[in-house]
Amino acid sequence: MTEYLSVSTLTKYLKTKFDRDPYLERVFLTGEISNFRRRPKHQYFAIKDEKSVIQATMWAGAFSKLNFDLEEGMKVNLVGRVQLYEPGGSYSIIIEKMMPDGIGALAVQLEQLKKKLTAEGLFNPDFKQAIPSFSRKIGVITSPSGAVIRDIITTVNRRFPMTEILLFPAKVQGNGAADEVASRIREANKRADLDVLIIGRGGGSIEDLWAFNEEIVVRAIFESRIPVISSVGHETDTTLADFVADRRAATPTAAAELATPNTKLDILQYLTNSETRLTSSMQRSVNQGQERLIRLQNSVIFRQPERLYDGYLQKLDQLTNTLTQRLQQHYQKNQQAQSLLTSRLTSLRLDQKISEANRQLERELASLKLNMTNFLAYQKTRAEKAYDSLSLIDPEKIIKRGFAIARTADQKVVKSTQDVKTGDQLSLEVSDGLINVEVKNG
């Protein structure tokens, strides 16, 4: 009799086969990333080639160790193990390690970091600083034993020997190089006497120059308040430090030339030209002054100096006459206005009007006083009547006429026989004190 298996039994058997197969414990696979959407922790996507697709899972721990970002369509090489998922009956590969295929992991990492920093604006030309025309002190960040510092010293001494060079020794290759270069950049920026900063090293492979592609170095250059010249590698080598620096030099010698745009000879030539121009300008000024002096000496004013003030004396006489006439006219006009106002005031007879107003005021004051007296007497009579009326209902006066007020033990006034019962203790308030009584028939 044929024995039929359940689906779960068959799936469990296949899972056991998958788990025990030594060829599936460690699989080296190449393919393209497909259906990738970044998730908060574990990543689920697919690996495909021209003919097939396999589902892939990458746990958060392995994913966090990647030094590049996964992208749709990226070709990768990976190491993992194949497992079968029992509930769904599907198989997938659990990825343990992954690296880009083809152009290499460092190139992918470099391109992705370049895109990120470009989006943030770190390579924007608007943020680049100008290199000063004259540098009193130049800072150099490089290896103290390399040819870079020697080339820079030689070039600066040849072009502008008055400039001082300050070396910030740093490791420029290998583990820890990026941190050390960034630290030297920040250290240089704490000084106030540096005019420009050169960062350099010789040529090499992308691995050798990688410290200058690290994000920590790029951000340190961007944040530098001192203008930075990058001289990393040969002319064909390009790093992110070159993009973010204020200027890029193909060689250390070119970097030193950029840091000293004006040479000693340029300054001497400038001073010579300036001296020549100044001498010519002063000579022209002296000649013009002499010519003007001769013209003034020959002027009729120096031969007849009274002509200088003849015109002013005439103008002073004219102004004096004009002022005198205008003052007389103004005085006459004001005198006429005063006479007119005096006549108008006389015709108004203001003294009689004031006397009549005073008499009217006295009459109104007398009337006001009489009215106030009558009003006060009337109000006093009303107040006395109101006081008498209130006295009639004053409880104290009522008690003095022989009445009493009965109160219960809780000081409530007894208004009716319903308010008490036999045995209650009452207090009677009379004119000269209290009488305590007991209700006999309540």
Tab-separated table of C-alpha atoms in Angstrom:
chain	number	residue	atom	x	y	z
A	1	MET	CA	0.000	0.000	0.000
A	2	THR	CA	1.407	3.395	-1.024
A	3	GLU	CA	2.181	5.795	1.887
A	4	TYR	CA	1.397	9.440	1.201
A	5	LEU	CA	3.491	12.155	2.870
A	6	SER	CA	2.110	15.386	4.263
A	7	VAL	CA	3.352	18.680	2.862
A	8	SER	CA	4.991	19.600	6.172
A	9	THR	CA	6.800	16.244	6.336
A	10	LEU	CA	8.193	16.659	2.835
A	11	THR	CA	9.190	20.271	3.541
A	12	LYS	CA	10.887	19.301	6.776
A	13	TYR	CA	12.796	16.547	4.963
A	14	LEU	CA	13.956	18.996	2.294
A	15	LYS	CA	15.006	21.526	4.947
A	16	THR	CA	17.111	18.832	6.616
A	17	LYS	CA	18.748	18.097	3.258
A	18	PHE	CA	19.452	21.819	2.759
A	19	ASP	CA	20.908	22.231	6.252
A	20	ARG	CA	23.167	19.160	5.996
A	21	ASP	CA	24.389	19.654	2.447
A	22	PRO	CA	28.032	20.835	2.767
A	23	TYR	CA	27.823	22.581	-0.616
A	24	LEU	CA	25.050	24.843	0.657
A	25	GLU	CA	26.682	25.774	3.985
A	26	ARG	CA	28.996	28.303	2.339
A	27	VAL	CA	28.062	29.557	-1.114
A	28	PHE	CA	30.042	32.096	-3.147
A	29	LEU	CA	27.581	33.850	-5.422
A	30	THR	CA	27.693	36.683	-7.950
A	31	GLY	CA	24.722	38.577	-9.335
A	32	GLU	CA	22.776	41.860	-9.400
A	33	ILE	CA	20.793	43.460	-6.582
A	34	SER	CA	17.068	43.380	-7.362
A	35	ASN	CA	13.933	44.642	-5.622
A	36	PHE	CA	15.982	46.400	-2.921
A	37	ARG	CA	14.241	48.772	-0.501
A	38	ARG	CA	16.121	49.743	2.620
A	39	ARG	CA	14.458	48.627	5.860
A	40	PRO	CA	15.173	49.737	9.443
A	41	LYS	CA	16.932	46.512	10.500
A	42	HIS	CA	17.068	43.298	8.461
A	43	GLN	CA	17.206	43.582	4.652
A	44	TYR	CA	15.170	41.472	2.237
A	45	PHE	CA	15.812	41.595	-1.528
A	46	ALA	CA	16.794	39.345	-4.453
A	47	ILE	CA	19.939	38.365	-6.356
A	48	LYS	CA	19.483	37.712	-10.062
A	49	ASP	CA	21.291	37.082	-13.309
A	50	GLU	CA	20.020	36.787	-16.886
A	51	LYS	CA	18.032	33.597	-16.239
A	52	SER	CA	17.314	33.108	-12.517
A	53	VAL	CA	16.438	34.876	-9.272
A	54	ILE	CA	17.060	33.859	-5.674
A	55	GLN	CA	15.645	35.599	-2.616
A	56	ALA	CA	18.224	36.990	-0.211
A	57	THR	CA	18.202	37.962	3.459
A	58	MET	CA	20.860	40.015	5.244
A	59	TRP	CA	20.584	40.343	9.011
A	60	ALA	CA	21.138	43.761	10.598
A	61	GLY	CA	24.522	42.796	12.090
A	62	ALA	CA	26.015	41.823	8.723
A	63	PHE	CA	24.382	44.762	6.930
A	64	SER	CA	25.857	47.298	9.371
A	65	LYS	CA	29.387	46.126	8.459
A	66	LEU	CA	29.036	47.119	4.788
A	67	ASN	CA	31.234	50.081	3.856
A	68	PHE	CA	29.094	50.995	0.829
A	69	ASP	CA	25.394	51.535	0.124
A	70	LEU	CA	23.366	48.922	-1.729
A	71	GLU	CA	21.721	50.171	-4.913
A	72	GLU	CA	19.250	48.635	-7.327
A	73	GLY	CA	21.078	46.888	-10.193
A	74	MET	CA	24.502	46.905	-8.464
A	75	LYS	CA	26.567	43.828	-9.315
A	76	VAL	CA	27.977	42.191	-6.188
A	77	ASN	CA	29.952	39.206	-4.978
A	78	LEU	CA	28.641	37.625	-1.797
A	79	VAL	CA	29.214	34.809	0.659
A	80	GLY	CA	26.306	33.093	2.405
A	81	ARG	CA	24.425	29.916	3.144
A	82	VAL	CA	21.264	28.552	1.535
A	83	GLN	CA	18.311	27.665	3.740
A	84	LEU	CA	14.716	26.555	3.220
A	85	TYR	CA	11.876	28.377	4.970
A	86	GLU	CA	9.438	25.662	6.132
A	87	PRO	CA	6.153	27.620	6.470
A	88	GLY	CA	6.368	28.943	2.930
A	89	GLY	CA	8.304	26.110	1.317
A	90	SER	CA	10.673	28.642	-0.290
A	91	TYR	CA	14.433	28.766	-0.223
A	92	SER	CA	16.746	31.791	0.043
A	93	ILE	CA	20.345	32.709	0.693
A	94	ILE	CA	21.410	34.201	4.039
A	95	ILE	CA	24.190	36.699	3.182
A	96	GLU	CA	27.148	36.931	5.556
A	97	LYS	CA	29.528	39.108	3.504
A	98	MET	CA	29.141	41.225	0.381
A	99	MET	CA	31.388	43.383	-1.797
A	100	PRO	CA	30.916	45.203	-5.100
A	101	ASP	CA	31.997	43.415	-8.245
A	102	GLY	CA	33.930	44.906	-11.121
A	103	ILE	CA	35.220	48.409	-10.266
A	104	GLY	CA	35.978	47.450	-6.639
A	105	ALA	CA	34.651	48.309	-3.227
A	106	LEU	CA	36.799	51.399	-2.721
A	107	ALA	CA	35.681	52.928	-6.016
A	108	VAL	CA	32.017	52.337	-5.164
A	109	GLN	CA	32.488	53.739	-1.673
A	110	LEU	CA	34.280	56.775	-3.123
A	111	GLU	CA	31.531	57.477	-5.667
A	112	GLN	CA	28.749	57.128	-3.100
A	113	LEU	CA	30.504	59.433	-0.593
A	114	LYS	CA	31.133	61.945	-3.376
A	115	LYS	CA	27.405	61.992	-4.231
A	116	LYS	CA	26.467	62.430	-0.581
A	117	LEU	CA	28.885	65.318	0.047
A	118	THR	CA	27.972	66.973	-3.265
A	119	ALA	CA	24.304	66.945	-2.230
A	120	GLU	CA	25.283	68.627	1.060
A	121	GLY	CA	27.102	71.396	-0.854
A	122	LEU	CA	30.649	70.718	0.389
A	123	PHE	CA	32.063	71.041	-3.129
A	124	ASN	CA	30.115	74.209	-3.977
A	125	PRO	CA	32.494	76.846	-5.459
A	126	ASP	CA	30.638	79.570	-3.554
A	127	PHE	CA	32.199	78.311	-0.299
A	128	LYS	CA	35.799	78.396	-1.531
A	129	GLN	CA	38.132	80.990	-0.018
A	130	ALA	CA	40.646	83.135	-1.880
A	131	ILE	CA	44.374	82.451	-1.459
A	132	PRO	CA	46.064	85.559	0.021
A	133	SER	CA	48.456	87.514	-2.189
A	134	PHE	CA	51.113	87.530	0.521
A	135	SER	CA	51.625	84.839	3.162
A	136	ARG	CA	53.710	85.522	6.254
A	137	LYS	CA	53.364	81.942	7.512
A	138	ILE	CA	52.326	78.774	5.651
A	139	GLY	CA	51.183	75.599	7.423
A	140	VAL	CA	51.999	72.242	5.800
A	141	ILE	CA	50.321	68.957	6.765
A	142	THR	CA	52.314	66.012	5.413
A	143	SER	CA	54.797	63.324	6.355
A	144	PRO	CA	57.936	64.857	7.908
A	145	SER	CA	60.195	62.420	6.051
A	146	GLY	CA	58.731	62.640	2.551
A	147	ALA	CA	59.783	64.649	-0.478
A	148	VAL	CA	56.665	66.838	-0.250
A	149	ILE	CA	57.925	69.055	2.575
A	150	ARG	CA	61.367	69.395	0.968
A	151	ASP	CA	59.884	70.506	-2.367
A	152	ILE	CA	57.628	73.033	-0.641
A	153	ILE	CA	60.479	74.484	1.462
A	154	THR	CA	62.731	74.768	-1.598
A	155	THR	CA	60.066	76.474	-3.709
A	156	VAL	CA	58.950	78.930	-0.998
A	157	ASN	CA	62.552	79.915	-0.167
A	158	ARG	CA	63.210	80.539	-3.835
A	159	ARG	CA	60.058	82.554	-4.462
A	160	PHE	CA	59.499	84.388	-1.151
A	161	PRO	CA	62.182	83.669	1.473
A	162	MET	CA	60.547	85.965	4.059
A	163	THR	CA	57.693	83.461	4.428
A	164	GLU	CA	57.872	81.083	7.396
A	165	ILE	CA	56.857	77.422	6.986
A	166	LEU	CA	55.297	75.527	9.893
A	167	LEU	CA	55.124	71.728	9.568
A	168	PHE	CA	52.265	69.737	11.110
A	169	PRO	CA	53.623	66.166	10.827
A	170	ALA	CA	50.987	63.564	10.047
A	171	LYS	CA	50.641	59.997	8.885
A	172	VAL	CA	49.385	60.137	5.296
A	173	GLN	CA	48.792	56.456	4.537
A	174	GLY	CA	47.340	53.412	6.278
A	175	ASN	CA	45.218	52.903	9.360
A	176	GLY	CA	44.678	56.048	11.433
A	177	ALA	CA	45.980	58.378	8.713
A	178	ALA	CA	42.606	60.052	8.115
A	179	ASP	CA	42.054	60.765	11.813
A	180	GLU	CA	45.570	62.166	12.126
A	181	VAL	CA	45.243	64.460	9.084
A	182	ALA	CA	41.853	65.770	10.284
A	183	SER	CA	43.307	66.362	13.753
A	184	ARG	CA	46.203	68.377	12.273
A	185	ILE	CA	43.780	70.505	10.255
A	186	ARG	CA	41.811	71.358	13.407
A	187	GLU	CA	45.070	72.003	15.289
A	188	ALA	CA	46.230	74.439	12.592
A	189	ASN	CA	42.930	76.302	12.715
A	190	LYS	CA	43.467	77.038	16.419
A	191	ARG	CA	46.391	79.302	15.480
A	192	ALA	CA	45.907	82.908	14.457
A	193	ASP	CA	49.188	83.366	12.545
A	194	LEU	CA	48.664	81.049	9.559
A	195	ASP	CA	47.678	82.570	6.209
A	196	VAL	CA	47.319	79.403	4.139
A	197	LEU	CA	47.410	75.634	4.689
A	198	ILE	CA	48.908	73.042	2.302
A	199	ILE	CA	47.863	69.379	2.610
A	200	GLY	CA	49.986	67.007	0.555
A	201	ARG	CA	51.538	63.629	-0.113
A	202	GLY	CA	53.100	61.838	-3.071
A	203	GLY	CA	51.369	59.660	-5.610
A	204	GLY	CA	50.137	56.096	-5.214
A	205	SER	CA	47.235	53.733	-5.692
A	206	ILE	CA	43.691	54.477	-4.578
A	207	GLU	CA	44.426	52.486	-1.441
A	208	ASP	CA	47.520	54.593	-0.712
A	209	LEU	CA	45.592	57.861	-1.151
A	210	TRP	CA	42.442	56.644	0.589
A	211	ALA	CA	42.956	58.729	3.753
A	212	PHE	CA	42.233	61.836	1.646
A	213	ASN	CA	38.915	60.334	0.534
A	214	GLU	CA	37.694	59.800	4.109
A	215	GLU	CA	34.672	61.843	5.173
A	216	ILE	CA	36.409	63.075	8.348
A	217	VAL	CA	39.204	64.685	6.292
A	218	VAL	CA	36.810	66.217	3.740
A	219	ARG	CA	34.678	67.805	6.460
A	220	ALA	CA	37.749	69.098	8.319
A	221	ILE	CA	38.947	70.848	5.118
A	222	PHE	CA	35.476	72.297	4.492
A	223	GLU	CA	35.262	73.658	8.056
A	224	SER	CA	38.762	75.188	7.946
A	225	ARG	CA	38.752	78.978	8.309
A	226	ILE	CA	42.280	78.989	6.798
A	227	PRO	CA	42.371	78.687	2.969
A	228	VAL	CA	43.468	75.150	2.020
A	229	ILE	CA	45.566	74.030	-0.972
A	230	SER	CA	45.394	70.290	-1.738
A	231	SER	CA	48.388	68.567	-3.303
A	232	VAL	CA	47.646	64.848	-3.053
A	233	GLY	CA	49.127	62.337	-5.502
A	234	HIS	CA	50.220	63.048	-9.049
A	235	GLU	CA	48.425	65.228	-11.569
A	236	THR	CA	46.238	62.301	-12.721
A	237	ASP	CA	45.246	61.337	-9.161
A	238	THR	CA	42.054	62.893	-7.796
A	239	THR	CA	40.739	62.654	-4.242
A	240	LEU	CA	37.768	64.191	-2.457
A	241	ALA	CA	40.243	66.451	-0.646
A	242	ASP	CA	40.980	68.034	-4.048
A	243	PHE	CA	37.283	68.753	-4.624
A	244	VAL	CA	36.665	70.375	-1.248
A	245	ALA	CA	39.934	72.331	-0.974
A	246	ASP	CA	39.982	76.013	-1.933
A	247	ARG	CA	42.635	75.289	-4.604
A	248	ARG	CA	44.115	72.086	-6.020
A	249	ALA	CA	47.768	71.755	-7.050
A	250	ALA	CA	49.151	68.996	-9.268
A	251	THR	CA	52.451	68.810	-7.355
A	252	PRO	CA	53.914	70.063	-4.057
A	253	THR	CA	55.950	72.599	-6.057
A	254	ALA	CA	52.754	73.900	-7.676
A	255	ALA	CA	51.123	74.091	-4.232
A	256	ALA	CA	54.019	76.220	-2.942
A	257	GLU	CA	53.688	78.484	-5.992
A	258	LEU	CA	49.958	78.908	-5.358
A	259	ALA	CA	50.671	79.763	-1.709
A	260	THR	CA	53.174	82.455	-2.830
A	261	PRO	CA	51.500	83.989	-5.904
A	262	ASN	CA	53.797	87.011	-5.677
A	263	THR	CA	57.553	86.332	-5.630
A	264	LYS	CA	60.394	88.391	-4.194
A	265	LEU	CA	61.211	89.564	-7.720
A	266	ASP	CA	57.581	90.546	-8.278
A	267	ILE	CA	57.661	92.709	-5.157
A	268	LEU	CA	60.990	94.286	-6.077
A	269	GLN	CA	59.679	95.025	-9.558
A	270	TYR	CA	56.472	96.421	-8.073
A	271	LEU	CA	58.456	98.655	-5.694
A	272	THR	CA	60.692	99.839	-8.534
A	273	ASN	CA	57.692	100.657	-10.716
A	274	SER	CA	55.943	102.345	-7.794
A	275	GLU	CA	59.037	104.437	-7.086
A	276	THR	CA	59.208	105.501	-10.712
A	277	ARG	CA	55.527	106.411	-10.819
A	278	LEU	CA	55.775	108.268	-7.512
A	279	THR	CA	58.850	110.230	-8.672
A	280	SER	CA	57.120	111.191	-11.911
A	281	SER	CA	53.955	112.175	-10.079
A	282	MET	CA	55.862	114.314	-7.565
A	283	GLN	CA	57.848	115.994	-10.350
A	284	ARG	CA	54.649	116.827	-12.239
A	285	SER	CA	53.111	118.175	-9.043
A	286	VAL	CA	56.171	120.358	-8.354
A	287	ASN	CA	56.207	121.664	-11.930
A	288	GLN	CA	52.496	122.485	-11.815
A	289	GLY	CA	53.005	124.281	-8.475
A	290	GLN	CA	55.853	126.322	-9.850
A	291	GLU	CA	53.826	127.322	-12.911
A	292	ARG	CA	50.905	128.358	-10.733
A	293	LEU	CA	53.202	130.378	-8.458
A	294	ILE	CA	54.619	132.253	-11.446
A	295	ARG	CA	51.095	133.009	-12.709
A	296	LEU	CA	50.089	134.317	-9.283
A	297	GLN	CA	53.198	136.446	-8.965
A	298	ASN	CA	52.466	138.052	-12.315
A	299	SER	CA	48.784	138.548	-11.499
A	300	VAL	CA	47.396	142.094	-11.293
A	301	ILE	CA	46.075	141.294	-7.808
A	302	PHE	CA	49.595	141.213	-6.366
A	303	ARG	CA	50.482	144.419	-8.148
A	304	GLN	CA	47.279	146.199	-7.004
A	305	PRO	CA	46.051	144.278	-3.931
A	306	GLU	CA	43.315	146.856	-3.154
A	307	ARG	CA	41.349	145.365	-6.021
A	308	LEU	CA	40.779	142.318	-3.851
A	309	TYR	CA	38.340	144.180	-1.580
A	310	ASP	CA	37.006	147.062	-3.707
A	311	GLY	CA	34.033	145.046	-4.817
A	312	TYR	CA	33.317	143.839	-1.271
A	313	LEU	CA	33.268	147.429	0.067
A	314	GLN	CA	30.733	148.471	-2.571
A	315	LYS	CA	28.569	145.465	-1.868
A	316	LEU	CA	28.732	146.191	1.893
A	317	ASP	CA	27.463	149.757	1.328
A	318	GLN	CA	24.570	148.488	-0.806
A	319	LEU	CA	23.574	145.889	1.786
A	320	THR	CA	23.750	148.473	4.598
A	321	ASN	CA	21.425	150.881	2.743
A	322	THR	CA	18.996	148.083	1.919
A	323	LEU	CA	18.899	146.908	5.568
A	324	THR	CA	18.271	150.456	6.843
A	325	GLN	CA	15.352	150.955	4.459
A	326	ARG	CA	13.734	147.648	5.351
A	327	LEU	CA	14.051	148.325	9.095
A	328	GLN	CA	12.333	151.721	8.707
A	329	GLN	CA	9.508	150.156	6.668
A	330	HIS	CA	9.048	147.410	9.234
A	331	TYR	CA	8.952	149.933	12.113
A	332	GLN	CA	6.344	152.094	10.391
A	333	LYS	CA	4.176	149.091	9.575
A	334	ASN	CA	4.233	147.846	13.181
A	335	GLN	CA	3.484	151.387	14.515
A	336	GLN	CA	0.373	151.625	12.312
A	337	ALA	CA	-0.813	148.182	13.451
A	338	GLN	CA	-0.383	149.193	17.104
A	339	SER	CA	-2.444	152.362	16.631
A	340	LEU	CA	-5.209	150.401	14.963
A	341	LEU	CA	-5.344	147.844	17.782
A	342	THR	CA	-5.405	150.595	20.426
A	343	SER	CA	-8.386	152.240	18.747
A	344	ARG	CA	-10.270	148.961	18.527
A	345	LEU	CA	-9.648	148.148	22.197
A	346	THR	CA	-10.835	151.628	23.281
A	347	SER	CA	-14.102	151.258	21.372
A	348	LEU	CA	-14.846	147.945	23.066
A	349	ARG	CA	-15.030	149.578	26.613
A	350	LEU	CA	-13.686	146.462	28.256
A	351	ASP	CA	-13.576	148.048	31.766
A	352	GLN	CA	-17.362	148.424	31.875
A	353	LYS	CA	-17.885	144.867	30.644
A	354	ILE	CA	-15.522	143.517	33.301
A	355	SER	CA	-17.334	145.468	36.074
A	356	GLU	CA	-20.725	144.161	34.945
A	357	ALA	CA	-19.351	140.593	34.819
A	358	ASN	CA	-18.025	140.933	38.391
A	359	ARG	CA	-21.421	142.161	39.665
A	360	GLN	CA	-23.159	139.237	37.915
A	361	LEU	CA	-20.678	136.830	39.482
A	362	GLU	CA	-21.366	138.226	42.994
A	363	ARG	CA	-25.152	137.835	42.509
A	364	GLU	CA	-24.752	134.222	41.348
A	365	LEU	CA	-22.478	133.399	44.308
A	366	ALA	CA	-25.045	134.799	46.790
A	367	SER	CA	-27.794	132.774	45.143
A	368	LEU	CA	-25.643	129.623	45.241
A	369	LYS	CA	-24.891	130.061	48.957
A	370	LEU	CA	-28.618	130.504	49.769
A	371	ASN	CA	-29.555	127.419	47.774
A	372	MET	CA	-26.860	125.327	49.468
A	373	THR	CA	-28.041	126.463	52.927
A	374	ASN	CA	-31.670	125.525	52.173
A	375	PHE	CA	-30.590	122.170	50.691
A	376	LEU	CA	-28.506	121.266	53.746
A	377	ALA	CA	-31.362	122.177	56.132
A	378	TYR	CA	-33.768	120.014	54.128
A	379	GLN	CA	-31.368	117.034	54.123
A	380	LYS	CA	-30.751	117.415	57.879
A	381	THR	CA	-34.528	117.302	58.555
A	382	ARG	CA	-34.845	114.141	56.444
A	383	ALA	CA	-31.946	112.487	58.286
A	384	GLU	CA	-33.507	113.261	61.697
A	385	LYS	CA	-36.840	111.765	60.637
A	386	ALA	CA	-35.096	108.635	59.316
A	387	TYR	CA	-33.160	108.264	62.582
A	388	ASP	CA	-36.377	108.502	64.610
A	389	SER	CA	-38.010	105.874	62.408
A	390	LEU	CA	-35.043	103.510	62.822
A	391	SER	CA	-35.059	104.038	66.603
A	392	LEU	CA	-38.623	102.683	66.770
A	393	ILE	CA	-37.488	99.298	65.521
A	394	ASP	CA	-34.131	99.175	67.377
A	395	PRO	CA	-34.133	95.828	69.320
A	396	GLU	CA	-32.344	97.354	72.327
A	397	LYS	CA	-34.938	100.077	72.747
A	398	ILE	CA	-37.744	97.528	72.294
A	399	ILE	CA	-36.211	95.368	75.086
A	400	LYS	CA	-35.935	98.431	77.331
A	401	ARG	CA	-39.721	98.894	76.997
A	402	GLY	CA	-40.276	95.514	78.768
A	403	PHE	CA	-39.958	93.022	75.949
A	404	ALA	CA	-37.607	90.023	75.873
A	405	ILE	CA	-35.958	87.901	73.124
A	406	ALA	CA	-36.015	84.122	73.607
A	407	ARG	CA	-33.207	82.030	72.090
A	408	THR	CA	-32.634	78.272	72.023
A	409	ALA	CA	-29.429	76.608	73.141
A	410	ASP	CA	-27.996	77.004	69.575
A	411	GLN	CA	-28.836	80.766	69.655
A	412	LYS	CA	-31.803	80.591	67.286
A	413	VAL	CA	-34.523	83.169	67.983
A	414	VAL	CA	-37.818	81.572	69.081
A	415	LYS	CA	-40.568	82.914	66.830
A	416	SER	CA	-43.315	80.339	67.486
A	417	THR	CA	-44.385	77.661	70.000
A	418	GLN	CA	-43.464	75.200	67.263
A	419	ASP	CA	-39.820	76.134	67.709
A	420	VAL	CA	-39.597	74.592	71.249
A	421	LYS	CA	-40.656	71.527	73.202
A	422	THR	CA	-40.965	70.585	76.857
A	423	GLY	CA	-37.609	70.461	78.587
A	424	ASP	CA	-35.758	72.781	76.175
A	425	GLN	CA	-33.352	75.218	77.753
A	426	LEU	CA	-33.927	78.814	76.658
A	427	SER	CA	-32.204	82.105	77.370
A	428	LEU	CA	-34.273	85.298	77.678
A	429	GLU	CA	-32.512	88.540	76.756
A	430	VAL	CA	-33.883	91.469	78.846
A	431	SER	CA	-32.669	95.038	79.199
A	432	ASP	CA	-30.100	94.282	81.909
A	433	GLY	CA	-28.917	90.718	81.016
A	434	LEU	CA	-29.897	87.096	80.287
A	435	ILE	CA	-32.344	84.795	82.121
A	436	ASN	CA	-32.005	81.016	81.615
A	437	VAL	CA	-35.382	79.190	81.719
A	438	GLU	CA	-36.767	75.700	81.001
A	439	VAL	CA	-39.872	75.001	78.925
A	440	LYS	CA	-42.507	73.276	81.135
A	441	ASN	CA	-45.278	72.923	78.593
A	442	GLY	CA	-44.004	73.007	75.042
